[in-house]
């Protein structure tokens, strides 16, 4: 079963990355389960989510962090995950338990789009 986590007062630096003005992401892995940080930086279409697209392995987690002063969401096209509204500095995490392509968007700014690509543990698509 996949998990969703909303953290209200988590700074990017708290999860191993740099703040929005540093424009550098260096996510630290969670022991036993990898994580990738996606920074929400502004309302700029497909450039709003930084990393985009993002690739993770089955069982790994993507954490979206709102690094902007506006409010945003990370909402999958198929309803599998939904961050609800993220205010500046808030984050949302989702662990992907199935291989596939997961397009998502911002519920507030529908022109903001991203994709999570989930591959098997060996990085190869299943036959």
PDB file of C-alpha atoms in Angstrom:
ATOM      1  CA  UNK A   1       0.000   0.000   0.000  1.00  0.00           C
ATOM      2  CA  UNK A   2       1.327   3.461  -0.881  1.00  0.00           C
ATOM      3  CA  UNK A   3       1.656   6.124   1.782  1.00  0.00           C
ATOM      4  CA  UNK A   4       1.034   9.848   1.758  1.00  0.00           C
ATOM      5  CA  UNK A   5       2.604  12.260   4.237  1.00  0.00           C
ATOM      6  CA  UNK A   6       1.999  15.988   4.657  1.00  0.00           C
ATOM      7  CA  UNK A   7       4.516  17.928   6.670  1.00  0.00           C
ATOM      8  CA  UNK A   8       3.462  21.432   7.635  1.00  0.00           C
ATOM      9  CA  UNK A   9       6.663  23.061   8.824  1.00  0.00           C
ATOM     10  CA  UNK A  10       9.443  21.215   7.090  1.00  0.00           C
ATOM     11  CA  UNK A  11      12.171  23.262   5.460  1.00  0.00           C
ATOM     12  CA  UNK A  12      14.046  21.952   2.443  1.00  0.00           C
ATOM     13  CA  UNK A  13      17.232  22.015   4.520  1.00  0.00           C
ATOM     14  CA  UNK A  14      15.570  19.659   6.999  1.00  0.00           C
ATOM     15  CA  UNK A  15      15.400  16.942   4.351  1.00  0.00           C
ATOM     16  CA  UNK A  16      18.923  17.299   3.046  1.00  0.00           C
ATOM     17  CA  UNK A  17      18.465  19.934   0.352  1.00  0.00           C
ATOM     18  CA  UNK A  18      19.149  23.603  -0.107  1.00  0.00           C
ATOM     19  CA  UNK A  19      16.653  26.450   0.193  1.00  0.00           C
ATOM     20  CA  UNK A  20      14.906  28.020  -2.795  1.00  0.00           C
ATOM     21  CA  UNK A  21      17.434  30.790  -3.248  1.00  0.00           C
ATOM     22  CA  UNK A  22      20.305  28.305  -3.434  1.00  0.00           C
ATOM     23  CA  UNK A  23      18.595  26.525  -6.387  1.00  0.00           C
ATOM     24  CA  UNK A  24      20.491  23.326  -5.613  1.00  0.00           C
ATOM     25  CA  UNK A  25      18.844  20.065  -4.659  1.00  0.00           C
ATOM     26  CA  UNK A  26      20.834  17.422  -2.870  1.00  0.00           C
ATOM     27  CA  UNK A  27      18.269  15.077  -1.327  1.00  0.00           C
ATOM     28  CA  UNK A  28      19.476  12.703   1.353  1.00  0.00           C
ATOM     29  CA  UNK A  29      18.243   9.113   1.071  1.00  0.00           C
ATOM     30  CA  UNK A  30      16.027   7.694   3.771  1.00  0.00           C
ATOM     31  CA  UNK A  31      17.648   4.529   5.183  1.00  0.00           C
ATOM     32  CA  UNK A  32      16.105   1.495   3.502  1.00  0.00           C
ATOM     33  CA  UNK A  33      13.967   3.642   1.202  1.00  0.00           C
ATOM     34  CA  UNK A  34      15.169   6.252  -1.274  1.00  0.00           C
ATOM     35  CA  UNK A  35      13.587   9.648  -1.615  1.00  0.00           C
ATOM     36  CA  UNK A  36      13.693  12.304  -4.301  1.00  0.00           C
ATOM     37  CA  UNK A  37      12.876  15.954  -3.572  1.00  0.00           C
ATOM     38  CA  UNK A  38      10.898  17.986  -6.089  1.00  0.00           C
ATOM     39  CA  UNK A  39      10.939  21.722  -5.480  1.00  0.00           C
ATOM     40  CA  UNK A  40       7.838  23.699  -6.445  1.00  0.00           C
ATOM     41  CA  UNK A  41       9.368  26.972  -7.540  1.00  0.00           C
ATOM     42  CA  UNK A  42       6.740  29.067  -9.342  1.00  0.00           C
ATOM     43  CA  UNK A  43       3.791  29.056 -11.733  1.00  0.00           C
ATOM     44  CA  UNK A  44       5.819  28.368 -14.908  1.00  0.00           C
ATOM     45  CA  UNK A  45       4.077  25.448 -16.617  1.00  0.00           C
ATOM     46  CA  UNK A  46       6.258  22.357 -16.978  1.00  0.00           C
ATOM     47  CA  UNK A  47       9.178  24.238 -15.365  1.00  0.00           C
ATOM     48  CA  UNK A  48       7.296  24.727 -12.091  1.00  0.00           C
ATOM     49  CA  UNK A  49       8.373  21.412 -10.586  1.00  0.00           C
ATOM     50  CA  UNK A  50      12.129  20.989 -10.299  1.00  0.00           C
ATOM     51  CA  UNK A  51      12.953  17.936 -11.069  1.00  0.00           C
ATOM     52  CA  UNK A  52      10.649  17.211 -13.970  1.00  0.00           C
ATOM     53  CA  UNK A  53      10.300  14.546 -15.066  1.00  0.00           C
ATOM     54  CA  UNK A  54      11.490  12.637 -12.024  1.00  0.00           C
ATOM     55  CA  UNK A  55      12.428   8.940 -12.049  1.00  0.00           C
ATOM     56  CA  UNK A  56      12.235   6.705  -8.982  1.00  0.00           C
ATOM     57  CA  UNK A  57      12.258   2.978  -8.335  1.00  0.00           C
ATOM     58  CA  UNK A  58       9.306   0.996  -7.006  1.00  0.00           C
ATOM     59  CA  UNK A  59       9.162   1.563  -3.235  1.00  0.00           C
ATOM     60  CA  UNK A  60      10.862   4.965  -3.355  1.00  0.00           C
ATOM     61  CA  UNK A  61       9.341   8.236  -2.220  1.00  0.00           C
ATOM     62  CA  UNK A  62       8.901  11.601  -3.914  1.00  0.00           C
ATOM     63  CA  UNK A  63       8.678  14.634  -1.637  1.00  0.00           C
ATOM     64  CA  UNK A  64       7.317  17.866  -3.086  1.00  0.00           C
ATOM     65  CA  UNK A  65       8.380  21.034  -1.240  1.00  0.00           C
ATOM     66  CA  UNK A  66       6.727  24.407  -1.838  1.00  0.00           C
ATOM     67  CA  UNK A  67       9.708  26.742  -2.198  1.00  0.00           C
ATOM     68  CA  UNK A  68       7.586  29.685  -3.356  1.00  0.00           C
ATOM     69  CA  UNK A  69       5.375  32.223  -1.582  1.00  0.00           C
ATOM     70  CA  UNK A  70       2.243  31.168  -3.538  1.00  0.00           C
ATOM     71  CA  UNK A  71       0.115  28.114  -2.742  1.00  0.00           C
ATOM     72  CA  UNK A  72       0.308  24.975  -4.909  1.00  0.00           C
ATOM     73  CA  UNK A  73      -0.614  21.293  -5.029  1.00  0.00           C
ATOM     74  CA  UNK A  74       0.813  18.123  -6.506  1.00  0.00           C
ATOM     75  CA  UNK A  75      -2.230  16.214  -7.750  1.00  0.00           C
ATOM     76  CA  UNK A  76      -2.011  13.082  -9.896  1.00  0.00           C
ATOM     77  CA  UNK A  77      -4.131  13.016 -13.033  1.00  0.00           C
ATOM     78  CA  UNK A  78      -5.678   9.699 -11.949  1.00  0.00           C
ATOM     79  CA  UNK A  79      -6.325  10.652  -8.307  1.00  0.00           C
ATOM     80  CA  UNK A  80      -3.711   8.306  -6.822  1.00  0.00           C
ATOM     81  CA  UNK A  81      -2.088  11.111  -4.823  1.00  0.00           C
ATOM     82  CA  UNK A  82      -3.091  14.638  -3.862  1.00  0.00           C
ATOM     83  CA  UNK A  83      -1.080  16.937  -1.643  1.00  0.00           C
ATOM     84  CA  UNK A  84      -3.954  19.306  -0.920  1.00  0.00           C
ATOM     85  CA  UNK A  85      -2.845  22.940  -0.628  1.00  0.00           C
ATOM     86  CA  UNK A  86       0.821  23.437   0.200  1.00  0.00           C
ATOM     87  CA  UNK A  87       1.797  26.795   1.660  1.00  0.00           C
ATOM     88  CA  UNK A  88       5.352  28.113   1.504  1.00  0.00           C
ATOM     89  CA  UNK A  89       7.736  25.705   3.261  1.00  0.00           C
ATOM     90  CA  UNK A  90       5.227  22.830   3.457  1.00  0.00           C
ATOM     91  CA  UNK A  91       5.925  19.459   1.908  1.00  0.00           C
ATOM     92  CA  UNK A  92       4.061  16.369   0.779  1.00  0.00           C
ATOM     93  CA  UNK A  93       5.449  12.872   0.270  1.00  0.00           C
ATOM     94  CA  UNK A  94       4.146   9.895  -1.643  1.00  0.00           C
ATOM     95  CA  UNK A  95       5.704   6.426  -1.876  1.00  0.00           C
ATOM     96  CA  UNK A  96       5.233   4.720  -5.237  1.00  0.00           C
ATOM     97  CA  UNK A  97       4.573   0.979  -4.972  1.00  0.00           C
ATOM     98  CA  UNK A  98       3.836   0.212  -8.630  1.00  0.00           C
ATOM     99  CA  UNK A  99       5.786   0.723 -11.829  1.00  0.00           C
ATOM    100  CA  UNK A 100       4.346   3.214 -14.291  1.00  0.00           C
ATOM    101  CA  UNK A 101       4.085   6.797 -15.436  1.00  0.00           C
ATOM    102  CA  UNK A 102       2.286   9.195 -13.110  1.00  0.00           C
ATOM    103  CA  UNK A 103       1.468  12.594 -14.641  1.00  0.00           C
ATOM    104  CA  UNK A 104       0.421  15.267 -12.156  1.00  0.00           C
ATOM    105  CA  UNK A 105      -0.530  18.943 -12.018  1.00  0.00           C
ATOM    106  CA  UNK A 106      -1.319  21.810  -9.659  1.00  0.00           C
ATOM    107  CA  UNK A 107      -5.013  21.931  -8.810  1.00  0.00           C
ATOM    108  CA  UNK A 108      -4.765  25.715  -8.394  1.00  0.00           C
ATOM    109  CA  UNK A 109      -2.646  26.354 -11.537  1.00  0.00           C
ATOM    110  CA  UNK A 110      -3.581  23.566 -14.024  1.00  0.00           C
ATOM    111  CA  UNK A 111      -0.885  24.691 -16.482  1.00  0.00           C
ATOM    112  CA  UNK A 112       1.727  23.477 -13.967  1.00  0.00           C
ATOM    113  CA  UNK A 113       2.447  19.875 -14.905  1.00  0.00           C
ATOM    114  CA  UNK A 114       4.938  17.169 -14.017  1.00  0.00           C
ATOM    115  CA  UNK A 115       5.565  13.448 -14.392  1.00  0.00           C
ATOM    116  CA  UNK A 116       6.908  10.769 -12.078  1.00  0.00           C
ATOM    117  CA  UNK A 117       8.363   7.730 -13.856  1.00  0.00           C
ATOM    118  CA  UNK A 118       8.468   4.638 -11.614  1.00  0.00           C
ATOM    119  CA  UNK A 119      10.731   1.770 -12.703  1.00  0.00           C
ATOM    120  CA  UNK A 120      11.484  -1.640 -11.195  1.00  0.00           C
ATOM    121  CA  UNK A 121      14.252  -1.967  -8.601  1.00  0.00           C
ATOM    122  CA  UNK A 122      16.764  -2.927 -11.311  1.00  0.00           C
ATOM    123  CA  UNK A 123      15.731   0.123 -13.346  1.00  0.00           C
ATOM    124  CA  UNK A 124      14.308  -1.965 -16.190  1.00  0.00           C
ATOM    125  CA  UNK A 125      10.645  -2.117 -17.252  1.00  0.00           C
ATOM    126  CA  UNK A 126       8.910  -5.379 -16.444  1.00  0.00           C
ATOM    127  CA  UNK A 127       8.594  -7.763 -19.405  1.00  0.00           C
TER     128      UNK A 127
END
